[in-house]
mmCIF file of C-alpha atoms and ligand atoms in Angstrom:
data_model
loop_
_atom_site.group_PDB
_atom_site.id
_atom_site.type_symbol
_atom_site.label_atom_id
_atom_site.label_comp_id
_atom_site.label_asym_id
_atom_site.label_seq_id
_atom_site.Cartn_x
_atom_site.Cartn_y
_atom_site.Cartn_z
ATOM 1 C CA MET A 950 94.852 75.060 -61.435
ATOM 2 C CA ARG A 951 93.125 76.976 -58.648
ATOM 3 C CA ARG A 952 94.406 76.577 -55.107
ATOM 4 C CA ALA A 953 91.808 75.452 -52.554
ATOM 5 C CA GLY A 954 90.398 78.507 -50.795
ATOM 6 C CA ALA A 955 91.512 80.901 -53.564
ATOM 7 C CA ILE A 956 87.952 81.459 -54.791
ATOM 8 C CA ILE A 957 86.169 84.458 -53.388
ATOM 9 C CA SER A 958 82.595 85.424 -54.211
ATOM 10 C CA GLU A 959 81.690 88.856 -55.564
ATOM 11 C CA ALA A 960 79.827 89.602 -52.333
ATOM 12 C CA ALA A 961 82.890 88.753 -50.233
ATOM 13 C CA ALA A 962 85.149 90.785 -52.536
ATOM 14 C CA ALA A 963 82.820 93.802 -52.150
ATOM 15 C CA ILE A 964 83.521 93.830 -48.404
ATOM 16 C CA GLN A 965 87.027 95.047 -49.190
ATOM 17 C CA PHE A 966 86.782 98.779 -49.613
ATOM 18 C CA ALA A 967 89.131 100.513 -52.072
ATOM 19 C CA VAL A 968 90.086 104.055 -51.101
ATOM 20 C CA PRO A 969 88.453 106.127 -53.886
ATOM 21 C CA ASP A 970 90.430 109.306 -53.505
ATOM 22 C CA HIS A 971 93.649 109.627 -51.505
ATOM 23 C CA SER A 972 93.362 113.414 -51.428
ATOM 24 C CA ARG A 973 90.304 113.555 -49.155
ATOM 25 C CA PRO A 974 89.335 111.840 -45.874
ATOM 26 C CA LEU A 975 87.252 108.656 -46.012
ATOM 27 C CA SER A 976 83.530 109.135 -45.579
ATOM 28 C CA PHE A 977 82.053 106.518 -43.247
ATOM 29 C CA ALA A 978 78.590 107.584 -44.421
ATOM 30 C CA GLU A 979 79.615 106.592 -47.987
ATOM 31 C CA ILE A 980 81.301 103.333 -46.954
ATOM 32 C CA PHE A 981 78.511 102.074 -44.681
ATOM 33 C CA GLY A 982 75.527 104.114 -45.865
ATOM 34 C CA ARG A 983 74.945 105.455 -42.355
ATOM 35 C CA SER A 984 76.576 107.643 -39.684
ATOM 36 C CA VAL A 985 76.885 105.824 -36.344
ATOM 37 C CA PRO A 986 79.800 105.393 -33.874
ATOM 38 C CA ALA A 987 82.767 103.692 -35.549
ATOM 39 C CA GLU A 988 85.567 101.399 -34.362
ATOM 40 C CA VAL A 989 88.781 100.643 -36.279
ATOM 41 C CA ASP A 990 90.951 97.511 -35.960
ATOM 42 C CA LEU A 991 94.554 98.260 -37.003
ATOM 43 C CA GLY A 992 96.322 95.167 -38.409
ATOM 44 C CA CYS A 993 93.073 93.185 -38.251
ATOM 45 C CA GLY A 994 94.655 89.951 -39.538
ATOM 46 C CA ASP A 995 92.005 87.401 -40.555
ATOM 47 C CA GLY A 996 89.164 89.621 -39.263
ATOM 48 C CA ALA A 997 87.961 87.209 -36.535
ATOM 49 C CA PHE A 998 88.023 89.874 -33.797
ATOM 50 C CA LEU A 999 86.424 92.528 -36.039
ATOM 51 C CA THR A 1000 83.674 90.153 -37.180
ATOM 52 C CA ALA A 1001 82.827 89.086 -33.624
ATOM 53 C CA LEU A 1002 82.663 92.723 -32.503
ATOM 54 C CA ALA A 1003 80.484 93.704 -35.476
ATOM 55 C CA GLU A 1004 78.107 90.813 -34.731
ATOM 56 C CA GLU A 1005 77.852 91.868 -31.084
ATOM 57 C CA HIS A 1006 77.262 95.536 -31.941
ATOM 58 C CA PRO A 1007 75.081 95.960 -35.034
ATOM 59 C CA GLU A 1008 74.525 99.579 -33.982
ATOM 60 C CA ARG A 1009 78.195 100.429 -34.732
ATOM 61 C CA ASN A 1010 80.380 100.492 -37.865
ATOM 62 C CA TYR A 1011 83.635 98.482 -37.950
ATOM 63 C CA LEU A 1012 86.592 99.114 -40.243
ATOM 64 C CA GLY A 1013 89.552 96.714 -40.370
ATOM 65 C CA ILE A 1014 92.878 97.712 -41.933
ATOM 66 C CA GLU A 1015 95.353 95.015 -42.939
ATOM 67 C CA LYS A 1016 98.292 94.945 -45.339
ATOM 68 C CA LEU A 1017 98.341 91.226 -46.253
ATOM 69 C CA PHE A 1018 96.138 90.161 -49.154
ATOM 70 C CA GLY A 1019 95.552 86.588 -47.901
ATOM 71 C CA ARG A 1020 94.327 87.785 -44.505
ATOM 72 C CA ILE A 1021 92.058 90.393 -46.130
ATOM 73 C CA ARG A 1022 90.571 87.637 -48.300
ATOM 74 C CA THR A 1023 89.928 85.413 -45.269
ATOM 75 C CA GLY A 1024 88.375 88.381 -43.443
ATOM 76 C CA CYS A 1025 86.076 89.182 -46.398
ATOM 77 C CA LYS A 1026 84.809 85.594 -46.483
ATOM 78 C CA ARG A 1027 84.241 85.621 -42.742
ATOM 79 C CA ILE A 1028 82.252 88.875 -42.857
ATOM 80 C CA GLU A 1029 80.212 87.614 -45.818
ATOM 81 C CA ARG A 1030 79.382 84.335 -44.020
ATOM 82 C CA ALA A 1031 78.195 86.323 -40.993
ATOM 83 C CA GLU A 1032 76.040 88.460 -43.369
ATOM 84 C CA LEU A 1033 77.300 91.670 -41.804
ATOM 85 C CA THR A 1034 76.690 95.079 -43.355
ATOM 86 C CA ASN A 1035 78.487 96.961 -40.578
ATOM 87 C CA ALA A 1036 82.022 95.606 -41.204
ATOM 88 C CA ARG A 1037 84.392 96.579 -44.033
ATOM 89 C CA LEU A 1038 88.100 96.033 -44.726
ATOM 90 C CA ILE A 1039 90.796 98.122 -46.364
ATOM 91 C CA ARG A 1040 94.060 96.613 -47.619
ATOM 92 C CA ALA A 1041 96.585 99.313 -46.759
ATOM 93 C CA ASP A 1042 99.307 100.465 -44.387
ATOM 94 C CA PHE A 1043 97.305 101.469 -41.338
ATOM 95 C CA ALA A 1044 99.769 104.177 -40.250
ATOM 96 C CA GLN A 1045 99.113 105.993 -43.545
ATOM 97 C CA VAL A 1046 95.341 105.570 -43.328
ATOM 98 C CA VAL A 1047 95.181 106.882 -39.760
ATOM 99 C CA ALA A 1048 97.540 109.788 -40.490
ATOM 100 C CA SER A 1049 95.911 111.020 -43.680
ATOM 101 C CA LEU A 1050 92.579 109.365 -44.464
ATOM 102 C CA LEU A 1051 90.523 109.271 -41.258
ATOM 103 C CA PRO A 1052 88.454 112.392 -40.562
ATOM 104 C CA ALA A 1053 89.385 114.286 -37.376
ATOM 105 C CA GLU A 1054 87.354 113.366 -34.278
ATOM 106 C CA SER A 1055 85.410 110.629 -36.075
ATOM 107 C CA ILE A 1056 86.375 107.308 -34.402
ATOM 108 C CA HIS A 1057 85.064 106.048 -31.047
ATOM 109 C CA VAL A 1058 87.484 103.144 -30.514
ATOM 110 C CA PHE A 1059 90.791 101.982 -32.041
ATOM 111 C CA HIS A 1060 92.034 98.423 -31.446
ATOM 112 C CA ILE A 1061 95.629 97.278 -31.965
ATOM 113 C CA MET A 1062 95.592 93.555 -31.258
ATOM 114 C CA PHE A 1063 98.982 91.842 -31.131
ATOM 115 C CA PRO A 1064 101.074 94.205 -33.256
ATOM 116 C CA ASP A 1065 104.103 92.481 -34.811
ATOM 117 C CA PRO A 1066 106.594 92.708 -31.900
ATOM 118 C CA TRP A 1067 109.952 92.929 -33.742
ATOM 119 C CA PRO A 1068 111.791 91.840 -30.571
ATOM 120 C CA LYS A 1069 115.361 92.079 -31.940
ATOM 121 C CA ARG A 1070 116.948 95.413 -31.161
ATOM 122 C CA ARG A 1071 118.070 95.973 -34.762
ATOM 123 C CA HIS A 1072 114.462 95.510 -36.006
ATOM 124 C CA GLN A 1073 112.753 97.685 -33.425
ATOM 125 C CA GLN A 1074 112.498 100.680 -35.759
ATOM 126 C CA ARG A 1075 109.951 98.592 -37.735
ATOM 127 C CA ARG A 1076 107.466 98.651 -34.850
ATOM 128 C CA VAL A 1077 104.192 100.276 -35.814
ATOM 129 C CA VAL A 1078 103.320 101.646 -32.368
ATOM 130 C CA THR A 1079 105.168 104.970 -32.357
ATOM 131 C CA PRO A 1080 104.592 108.443 -30.882
ATOM 132 C CA GLU A 1081 103.556 109.553 -34.408
ATOM 133 C CA LEU A 1082 100.881 106.814 -34.609
ATOM 134 C CA PHE A 1083 99.562 107.761 -31.167
ATOM 135 C CA GLY A 1084 99.411 111.397 -32.322
ATOM 136 C CA SER A 1085 97.403 110.473 -35.457
ATOM 137 C CA ILE A 1086 95.087 108.223 -33.419
ATOM 138 C CA GLU A 1087 94.473 111.004 -30.921
ATOM 139 C CA LYS A 1088 93.452 113.374 -33.743
ATOM 140 C CA ALA A 1089 91.062 110.810 -35.266
ATOM 141 C CA LEU A 1090 89.402 109.914 -31.944
ATOM 142 C CA VAL A 1091 86.272 111.638 -30.700
ATOM 143 C CA SER A 1092 86.543 113.315 -27.300
ATOM 144 C CA LYS A 1093 86.923 110.593 -24.634
ATOM 145 C CA GLY A 1094 87.428 108.001 -27.395
ATOM 146 C CA VAL A 1095 89.389 104.849 -26.530
ATOM 147 C CA LEU A 1096 92.601 103.220 -27.780
ATOM 148 C CA HIS A 1097 93.024 99.577 -26.908
ATOM 149 C CA VAL A 1098 96.419 97.856 -27.319
ATOM 150 C CA VAL A 1099 96.994 94.163 -26.545
ATOM 151 C CA THR A 1100 100.242 92.191 -26.813
ATOM 152 C CA ASP A 1101 101.813 88.957 -25.573
ATOM 153 C CA GLU A 1102 105.269 90.605 -25.400
ATOM 154 C CA ARG A 1103 106.180 92.124 -22.055
ATOM 155 C CA GLU A 1104 108.896 94.212 -23.663
ATOM 156 C CA TYR A 1105 106.428 95.585 -26.255
ATOM 157 C CA TYR A 1106 103.973 96.418 -23.473
ATOM 158 C CA GLN A 1107 106.740 98.388 -21.774
ATOM 159 C CA HIS A 1108 107.528 100.085 -25.100
ATOM 160 C CA VAL A 1109 103.865 101.239 -25.303
ATOM 161 C CA LEU A 1110 103.929 102.492 -21.687
ATOM 162 C CA LYS A 1111 107.169 104.375 -22.372
ATOM 163 C CA ILE A 1112 105.615 106.185 -25.360
ATOM 164 C CA LEU A 1113 102.595 107.003 -23.231
ATOM 165 C CA LYS A 1114 104.725 108.541 -20.525
ATOM 166 C CA GLY A 1115 105.952 111.041 -23.093
ATOM 167 C CA THR A 1116 102.470 112.072 -24.239
ATOM 168 C CA PRO A 1117 99.828 113.986 -22.300
ATOM 169 C CA LEU A 1118 97.118 112.946 -24.790
ATOM 170 C CA PHE A 1119 95.651 109.915 -23.010
ATOM 171 C CA GLU A 1120 94.808 108.600 -19.569
ATOM 172 C CA SER A 1121 94.840 104.906 -18.620
ATOM 173 C CA THR A 1122 91.551 103.199 -17.975
ATOM 174 C CA SER A 1123 90.811 99.611 -16.916
ATOM 175 C CA ILE A 1124 89.516 96.871 -19.208
ATOM 176 C CA PRO A 1125 87.513 93.898 -17.956
ATOM 177 C CA GLU A 1126 89.167 90.775 -19.454
ATOM 178 C CA GLU A 1127 85.950 89.204 -20.691
ATOM 179 C CA SER A 1128 84.487 92.382 -22.200
ATOM 180 C CA LEU A 1129 85.893 91.805 -25.704
ATOM 181 C CA PRO A 1130 85.986 88.832 -28.073
ATOM 182 C CA ARG A 1131 89.332 87.077 -28.586
ATOM 183 C CA SER A 1132 91.340 87.679 -31.728
ATOM 184 C CA THR A 1133 92.949 84.759 -33.576
ATOM 185 C CA PHE A 1134 96.402 85.593 -32.187
ATOM 186 C CA GLU A 1135 94.998 86.119 -28.701
ATOM 187 C CA GLN A 1136 93.419 82.646 -28.744
ATOM 188 C CA ARG A 1137 96.702 81.188 -29.980
ATOM 189 C CA PHE A 1138 98.703 82.783 -27.148
ATOM 190 C CA ILE A 1139 96.111 81.880 -24.500
ATOM 191 C CA ASP A 1140 96.157 78.244 -25.699
ATOM 192 C CA ALA A 1141 99.966 78.290 -25.373
ATOM 193 C CA GLY A 1142 99.671 79.616 -21.806
ATOM 194 C CA ASP A 1143 101.424 82.898 -22.672
ATOM 195 C CA PRO A 1144 100.728 86.051 -20.636
ATOM 196 C CA ILE A 1145 98.632 88.786 -22.248
ATOM 197 C CA TYR A 1146 99.277 92.479 -21.581
ATOM 198 C CA ARG A 1147 96.489 95.010 -22.136
ATOM 199 C CA VAL A 1148 96.488 98.786 -22.286
ATOM 200 C CA ARG A 1149 93.264 100.756 -22.506
ATOM 201 C CA LEU A 1150 93.586 104.499 -22.965
ATOM 202 C CA ARG A 1151 91.012 107.250 -23.035
ATOM 203 C CA LYS A 1152 91.574 110.453 -25.007
ATOM 204 C CA LEU A 1153 91.825 113.364 -22.635
ATOM 205 C CA PRO A 1154 89.623 116.391 -23.270
ATOM 206 C CA ASP A 1155 91.499 119.177 -25.036
ATOM 207 C CA PRO A 1156 92.031 121.897 -22.372
ATOM 208 C CA ARG A 1157 92.184 124.559 -25.129
ATOM 209 C CA LYS A 1158 88.532 123.863 -26.042
ATOM 210 C CA GLY A 1159 87.064 124.583 -22.591
ATOM 211 C CA PHE A 1160 84.534 122.441 -20.766
ATOM 212 C CA ALA A 1161 81.403 123.751 -22.502
ATOM 213 C CA SER A 1162 82.330 122.097 -25.822
ATOM 214 C CA GLN A 1163 83.464 118.696 -24.405
HETATM 215 C C1 LIG B 401 100.475 89.445 -35.165
HETATM 216 S S1 LIG B 401 99.276 89.780 -36.366
HETATM 217 C C2 LIG B 401 97.789 90.066 -35.385
HETATM 218 C C3 LIG B 401 96.530 89.936 -36.214
HETATM 219 C C4 LIG B 401 95.230 90.210 -35.446
HETATM 220 N N1 LIG B 401 95.191 91.568 -34.952
HETATM 221 C C5 LIG B 401 95.038 89.240 -34.316
HETATM 222 O O1 LIG B 401 95.202 89.639 -33.147
HETATM 223 O O2 LIG B 401 94.712 88.081 -34.592
HETATM 224 C C6 LIG B 401 99.686 91.458 -36.846
HETATM 225 C C7 LIG B 401 98.947 91.880 -38.110
HETATM 226 O O3 LIG B 401 99.207 93.250 -38.379
HETATM 227 C C8 LIG B 401 99.396 93.395 -39.785
HETATM 228 N N2 LIG B 401 100.182 94.620 -39.994
HETATM 229 C C9 LIG B 401 101.421 94.878 -39.498
HETATM 230 N N3 LIG B 401 101.818 96.112 -39.850
HETATM 231 C C10 LIG B 401 100.797 96.648 -40.577
HETATM 232 C C11 LIG B 401 100.613 97.894 -41.222
HETATM 233 N N4 LIG B 401 101.553 98.859 -41.169
HETATM 234 N N5 LIG B 401 99.465 98.126 -41.887
HETATM 235 C C12 LIG B 401 98.504 97.146 -41.943
HETATM 236 N N6 LIG B 401 98.623 95.940 -41.343
HETATM 237 C C13 LIG B 401 99.749 95.692 -40.679
HETATM 238 C C14 LIG B 401 100.112 92.128 -40.185
HETATM 239 O O4 LIG B 401 100.017 91.866 -41.566
HETATM 240 C C15 LIG B 401 99.385 91.088 -39.334
HETATM 241 O O5 LIG B 401 98.244 90.567 -39.988
#
């Protein structure tokens, strides 16, 4: 017997993009059939945030990366219902994709919305926001590209700021609260009256390249 909600149409299934070749970087031109500025949502969950962004900005490409099959399936259905051609999902570990499959200097914005906080000290090594991830993100971002991290955990926010202190790769920049749609987890935390902590970082120009090429 089929579980309710287990059925997914071919069109929805096609929204999930399978990495064709792990030995070469992804081609956004192949995935989307066009080369325009791209944004990536790391741990995109059910795709609500990604879908809303893609609807608001048809002139951009949106890639969501999520490890859980059920959330990918929900995201595919959502993107299909919205009839979007500028949003695609990959089921994978996003740290691996960013480190080895995104072309250098290709992404305009990364979003990390409510990363799993792992608050217990003995679990903290499972946190996905690490200096290594920031390093891979910096390489994949275009010059002056943006990294956007949002969490409901004050301690996680401080963890992000601490990593930042140790890296000269980014500068902080402000983010107007209403400038982005709400993700599913964000709505849940706002409804519960929890505080939300936001970090918006801009990639600093590489001083080795000189000003003429920035
Ligand atoms: C707390 S949820 C937030 C979901 C969504 N960003 C939102 O704000 O509604 C964190 C998500 O990150 C995903 N995730 C955690 N680590 C991941 C990894 N290494 N690669 C891909 N997805 C990951 C989880 O499966 C989960 O869906």
